[in-house]
Amino acid sequence: MSSKLGGGKTPPRLLEDLLLYNPQRLPPSSYNVLTELTLKYDGTTPPRNVGKGACRHRWALKHEQCNLLELDTGPDSSSVYTAAAICTLCRCHVELKIDYSSELSGSLPCPTPGTPLHHFIHEPADGSGLSTIQGGITAGSWVDTQFFRCSSSLCSARLSVRSRSPHLLPEWVALLTDKSLIKSRADKAMAHDPERFEGHAVPTPLEILQNLRTYLRNAMTSPDPRKIPPHNKKWLLCFGDSCAELLQYIGFAREEADWIPPRPDVKDTAPFSNPSNILVNNVEYEVEVLLNQRPDTERRMFKIHIQHHPAMIEFERLLGSKDYMTSTQSRTIDLTQDDEHPFYGGLGTKMDFHDELISWAYERQTACDKANTPYYLECLQGIAKGRSSEDLQTKVAIEASSGKISVEDIREAYKSLGLEYQNLFYDDDTIIGMFQSRIADAPRQEIDLRRALSIIGQERDSSKIQNVASNNTVATYEQAVSWLGATEDMTDDFLVSMHGVKVHENPANEELARRCMALIAEKRGSSALQAWLETGHLGETEMDFGQAYTRLGIGDRMVDDELVLTSYNVLVQETPSQIKELKRALAAIAKSRNSFYLTSFLDSNTVGHKLSDWPVGLENIGNTCYLNSLLQFYFTVKPLRELVLNFDTYKMQSDDSGFETKRVGSRKVSKKEVDRAQRFVYELQKLFKSMISISADKVTPEQELARLTLISSSNEETIRRMSILSAHRPSIGDIDGQPILGPLPPFPAPVAITDAVMSNDINADNNKYPNDSAPEVNDEISSEGTLVESPAVESKPDHDFMIIDSVESTQQEEQVLEDKENFAPIKPDEARPSTPDFKIKSLVESSPSRANEQSRPLSPIKEGDGVTKDKHEVSQASMVTLPGPPSRPPPVPPRQMPEEHKPTVQEEVEIGAQQDVTEVIANVLFQLQCAIKAESIDDSGEQIDQIKRLFFGKQKSYITNEHGETRSKEEFISDIKVDVASGPRDIYAALDGAFDIQEVEVGGSLEPQYTTISQLPPILQVLVQRAQFDAEKKASFKSINHLELRETIYMDRYMDSSDPELIDRRQACWSWKKELAKLEARKLYLTKTELDMDIPDTLSSTAEYLKQCSMGNTDDPIEVNLKLLQSLEQESQDTKLELSQLEDQMRTLASNISSQFADLREIPYRLHSVFIHRGMVSSGHYWIFIYDFTNSMWRKYNDGYVTEVRDPSVIFEAEQSTRPATSYFLVYVRDDLRSELVESVCRDVAKETNGPQEDAVMVDDERGTADLIQWHQDFSAAEDYPQVNDPWGTNGEALQSNFW
């Protein structure tokens, strides 16, 4: 195997390496990042790829020197394209030229279906390499040229990459920008003629650069530039004789005393071919870079803003890699930490490559560099393992079965024989001798040792070693499996395939291969293999997993294990005679999924994971699926979990003097709220301890915890008021068989009451309501939120009311609450479930309630009379002529004082379950802060504590008035709110919506405002606002547009910064988005019509119709003006062209926007949790996906069930459904602190008991107390408050031990 890799690179890899290419600053190993593949990775620290001080380039396009590929076109066998760029950081230049005109290769340029990308092989040639200028005024400047060819035999592409140092030498840049040199030059000119220069100031560096840029621009456009006289004051102050060497290099010349500007060929068109044009153009771009690098204050004073076009997009188009297949999300956990793993570079790929491209790149490498196939196979193995990719693992298995070996195989083979890998002094005899010695010492290891020797023989290409290794002695089952190159867990049909491979490799081994199969058949007792040996046809064997899904009637192979098991159980009950075949199907699915859940069921008819290795589920105690998801998330947050488990260490004591000044959420907190919050934390502590120690797979949260979590202290009073209208009041009889409840107490505030029609179907049987009480009315009847839209009733304490319950309305209420799952959290002003009908009747004629007037007058009640109870008697009385109204109101009937009904915990939980998601999260964080003592107090009096530092960051808003004055406001935030109302979008586009510039109305005028992040929290929460309001329908609805998530996001682009380069990028991006919105509106106008046709088709169809009308096919043809038909056709073609141009412009703008910040990757956050909701705005079900960084897997927490997510696409890709499950709340964590911040599995299972789950004993868990105390001390030693210029609010030292 060669020590140096000779494979090629795909265009994305080549362009990524070009960003790091500094030929004059190679690393100590002289590794060339552009021309060579990544140095071989041996399992230790990857070698440094670039030299010290090397620049990570930011390429900007030089349009005048480019010959670019037109949009929606491809190259042919004569195409030559060029893209030139300058680095906006170091001012180096680069030119990429791809030539397809070579006659020595094929004429089918990549990409093609068989070759999705170019595969470039470096080709040293005459004139290639680094060339440094030794003498002259530009001594030390360098030019580097490298050549590549595409390895495809059908593609003729030849690529050259030419880079060079800046034209403006450091000493020349100093002459133009060093203020001391500028002042010295200007003072000299002024001293020579003081009177003439009186009143002139010393020019600034920005003025000098701008003047030089103007001279160069004029030279490129004017065929006869004007002379510059020697007495020109601006020239003398800015340049003078001290800049003569620089000016002459650029092309300025002396004509007697005058200066003549450069004279490039003004007729030379892009791409420039004249060397003088290229030189002047390059210097102009370098001057622009220097202008952009001047301080922001200088540039604002002169209103200098130069925007360069990013070059990477055009580079990608030039090399045919603009839209290459990428992975849906990066699942490379083990391999990817801060940097890309060298295995990707070894295959010439990038870590975002799709599995298919990884496999294709491996094939190209092995085809072009067969000597290093073992290393390329090791790269493929490592990536397959890191990604947990079944496709790549299958590819690895196929390669291994074909006899290919990896470097790891070779390394282990040498190790098993006690030899040093890559020792050059070993000869074949030494290796064979060591092998024979090992066999003599350990004869039982003969099979493994022979395999190791065979691998070494293959690696050394030694037939002598191979002959010794291939001893034909096979006597045991283990030897048979080993000789076939199989493993003991392979199925019978796979072993038959392995037999075929062995015989195909060497037909002389057929007899030995059959003997191996016979030994395996005997050992396994396999009737299938025995049948194959006898007849050549395989008998009944393991069921194919595709057939297994069909047999169990499962169409979607991505369903959870529970649904698979449910399908199996249903079929077993329906067809018990087929249980054997059904078990075979279930076993095949279990094996294909590697499912412990299904395998454990097959083994013992029970399911589950090893308790100590798996999180517990949380039982739904009644509409608490969202609560369960939230509690599962909080449990995985290590600092929060440790704080709760060791709460007494952080608890605010009752005698704490801080009560007087304690402020949380910008308001003062009462002792009552603190006491309630501490009850909440103790309840949470009980649950967490149970989740850690219980010897079961699920826990039932207590209702008190649910109540304290879902209902804030401010809502408790609201619920108490709601209970006032409860039906639990003493009855004082009935009228017409309707029970009359006691009078209502005084209303605390004007309350609106819903109109209702009295029901006539009420049973008068008193036994229907035991204890003289009517059926209980739903508490929501009296909810202020429910009644807010109804007419108001004036509040008067002296008025009595009769409440009549409706059986029909009670049934309606039961039907509304029939849904098992909880209603989705909704805003207080959104519609609630309809209130059951009831009617309140006034018992006195002076009642102000018009909504509850008597339908007919009641008979006067005489003193001593009871209330009529017989419905027939009342009906008869109603037929008698009644006397007129009395002169005074009837006396108030005797009644007991109403008793306030205290809602049960379950009732409160049901009410709390309808709170908004953000309200619940805010309530949890608020209570946690209330319960613990403060660490410090900020300038506004706000409490700073562990929770504040963990979940809260700061954002800063800027607003600029019409006078150009900018003011800012900084405030705490616990989440970033995004929406997908306008359509599907990715996470960056959604986040942009929270920070992009927008116009707000201030004092009657519109002023621009944008927001930045001044301090990032370690745990970043993102709320997806899906509840929307349809103004036309006057109804709320849920937006189901897909939000494309990314496993890693980089927050650099959103940080508060004074960096002018970042500010310029933002402004350019805002400008592009504004232009894109205009183009999208225009496209919508041209494509959306009432005819469901776009305007071009409408015009064309109209012309066709008129043409047919004029053809004379009818008795009365219509005469149509020919010019009209021509005009319609022309308009149709023009509009089609406009649409095509719009598409091109929109693609370019979208590409610019998406790549504008792609290189800013200093602040990574990793996706940890995704809250999911399925349903409508008023109902549905929640669950949560949580990523386990330790075990590299996603889990689904669905109430009491916790299962592994085998296919992450269910999280990251849009569900094809009319009512899809959608992400509702996201949690990202700081990448460098993820192991300190989150931990998905925390179990210390107590000894399993035989009793039911509720009898499990929960004991206090003292784990981690010492660590937590030390952690708290470390944090207390840090500064009281983080600095804004640190994105995470930490100094460098504290970052190592504390996450805040």
CSV table of N, CA, C and O in Angstrom, one decimal, residues 881-912:
chain,number,residue,atom,x,y,z
A,881,THR,N,-107.1,32.9,34.6
A,881,THR,CA,-106.8,34.3,34.4
A,881,THR,C,-106.1,34.8,35.7
A,881,THR,O,-106.6,34.7,36.8
A,882,LEU,N,-105.0,35.4,35.5
A,882,LEU,CA,-104.2,35.8,36.7
A,882,LEU,C,-104.4,37.2,37.0
A,882,LEU,O,-104.7,38.1,36.1
A,883,PRO,N,-104.4,37.5,38.3
A,883,PRO,CA,-104.5,38.9,38.7
A,883,PRO,C,-103.4,39.8,38.2
A,883,PRO,O,-102.3,39.3,37.8
A,884,GLY,N,-103.5,41.1,38.3
A,884,GLY,CA,-102.5,42.0,37.9
A,884,GLY,C,-101.3,41.9,38.8
A,884,GLY,O,-101.3,41.3,39.9
A,885,PRO,N,-100.2,42.6,38.5
A,885,PRO,CA,-99.0,42.5,39.3
A,885,PRO,C,-99.2,43.1,40.6
A,885,PRO,O,-100.0,44.1,40.8
A,886,PRO,N,-98.5,42.6,41.6
A,886,PRO,CA,-98.6,43.2,43.0
A,886,PRO,C,-98.0,44.5,43.1
A,886,PRO,O,-97.2,44.9,42.2
A,887,SER,N,-98.3,45.2,44.1
A,887,SER,CA,-97.7,46.5,44.3
A,887,SER,C,-96.3,46.5,44.9
A,887,SER,O,-95.6,47.5,45.0
A,888,ARG,N,-95.9,45.3,45.3
A,888,ARG,CA,-94.5,45.1,45.9
A,888,ARG,C,-93.9,43.8,45.4
A,888,ARG,O,-94.6,42.9,45.1
A,889,PRO,N,-92.6,43.7,45.4
A,889,PRO,CA,-92.0,42.4,45.0
A,889,PRO,C,-92.3,41.3,46.0
A,889,PRO,O,-92.6,41.6,47.1
A,890,PRO,N,-92.3,40.1,45.5
A,890,PRO,CA,-92.6,39.0,46.4
A,890,PRO,C,-91.4,38.8,47.4
A,890,PRO,O,-90.3,39.2,47.1
A,891,PRO,N,-91.7,38.3,48.6
A,891,PRO,CA,-90.6,38.1,49.5
A,891,PRO,C,-89.5,37.1,49.0
A,891,PRO,O,-89.9,36.2,48.2
A,892,VAL,N,-88.3,37.3,49.4
A,892,VAL,CA,-87.2,36.4,49.0
A,892,VAL,C,-87.4,35.1,49.7
A,892,VAL,O,-87.5,35.0,50.9
A,893,PRO,N,-87.4,33.9,49.0
A,893,PRO,CA,-87.6,32.6,49.6
A,893,PRO,C,-86.4,32.3,50.5
A,893,PRO,O,-85.3,32.8,50.3
A,894,PRO,N,-86.6,31.6,51.6
A,894,PRO,CA,-85.5,31.3,52.5
A,894,PRO,C,-84.5,30.3,51.8
A,894,PRO,O,-84.9,29.5,51.0
A,895,ARG,N,-83.3,30.6,52.1
A,895,ARG,CA,-82.2,29.8,51.4
A,895,ARG,C,-81.0,29.8,52.3
A,895,ARG,O,-80.7,30.7,53.1
A,896,GLN,N,-80.1,28.8,52.0
A,896,GLN,CA,-78.9,28.7,52.7
A,896,GLN,C,-77.9,29.6,52.0
A,896,GLN,O,-78.0,29.9,50.8
A,897,MET,N,-76.8,30.0,52.7
A,897,MET,CA,-75.8,30.8,52.1
A,897,MET,C,-75.0,29.9,51.1
A,897,MET,O,-74.7,28.7,51.4
A,898,PRO,N,-74.7,30.4,49.9
A,898,PRO,CA,-74.0,29.5,49.0
A,898,PRO,C,-72.6,29.1,49.5
A,898,PRO,O,-71.9,30.0,50.1
A,899,GLU,N,-72.2,27.9,49.2
A,899,GLU,CA,-70.9,27.4,49.5
A,899,GLU,C,-70.0,27.5,48.3
A,899,GLU,O,-70.4,27.0,47.3
A,900,GLU,N,-68.8,28.1,48.5
A,900,GLU,CA,-67.9,28.1,47.4
A,900,GLU,C,-67.4,26.7,47.1
A,900,GLU,O,-66.9,26.0,48.0
A,901,HIS,N,-67.5,26.3,45.8
A,901,HIS,CA,-67.0,25.0,45.4
A,901,HIS,C,-65.5,25.1,45.0
A,901,HIS,O,-65.1,25.9,44.1
A,902,LYS,N,-64.7,24.4,45.7
A,902,LYS,CA,-63.3,24.4,45.4
A,902,LYS,C,-63.0,23.3,44.3
A,902,LYS,O,-63.3,22.2,44.5
A,903,PRO,N,-62.4,23.8,43.2
A,903,PRO,CA,-62.2,22.8,42.1
A,903,PRO,C,-61.2,21.7,42.5
A,903,PRO,O,-60.3,21.9,43.3
A,904,THR,N,-61.4,20.6,42.0
A,904,THR,CA,-60.5,19.5,42.3
A,904,THR,C,-59.2,19.7,41.5
A,904,THR,O,-59.2,20.4,40.6
A,905,VAL,N,-58.2,18.9,41.9
A,905,VAL,CA,-56.9,19.0,41.2
A,905,VAL,C,-57.1,18.6,39.8
A,905,VAL,O,-56.6,19.2,38.9
A,906,GLN,N,-57.9,17.6,39.5
A,906,GLN,CA,-58.1,17.1,38.2
A,906,GLN,C,-58.8,18.2,37.3
A,906,GLN,O,-58.4,18.4,36.2
A,907,GLU,N,-59.7,18.9,37.9
A,907,GLU,CA,-60.4,20.0,37.2
A,907,GLU,C,-59.4,21.1,36.8
A,907,GLU,O,-59.4,21.6,35.7
A,908,GLU,N,-58.5,21.4,37.8
A,908,GLU,CA,-57.6,22.5,37.5
A,908,GLU,C,-56.6,22.0,36.5
A,908,GLU,O,-56.1,22.8,35.6
A,909,VAL,N,-56.2,20.8,36.5
A,909,VAL,CA,-55.2,20.3,35.5
A,909,VAL,C,-55.9,20.4,34.1
A,909,VAL,O,-55.2,20.7,33.1
A,910,GLU,N,-57.1,20.0,34.0
A,910,GLU,CA,-57.8,20.1,32.7
A,910,GLU,C,-57.9,21.5,32.2
A,910,GLU,O,-57.7,21.8,31.0
A,911,ILE,N,-58.1,22.5,33.1
A,911,ILE,CA,-58.1,23.9,32.7
A,911,ILE,C,-56.7,24.3,32.3
A,911,ILE,O,-56.5,24.9,31.3
A,912,GLY,N,-55.7,23.9,33.1
A,912,GLY,CA,-54.3,24.3,32.8
A,912,GLY,C,-53.8,23.7,31.6
A,912,GLY,O,-52.9,24.3,30.9
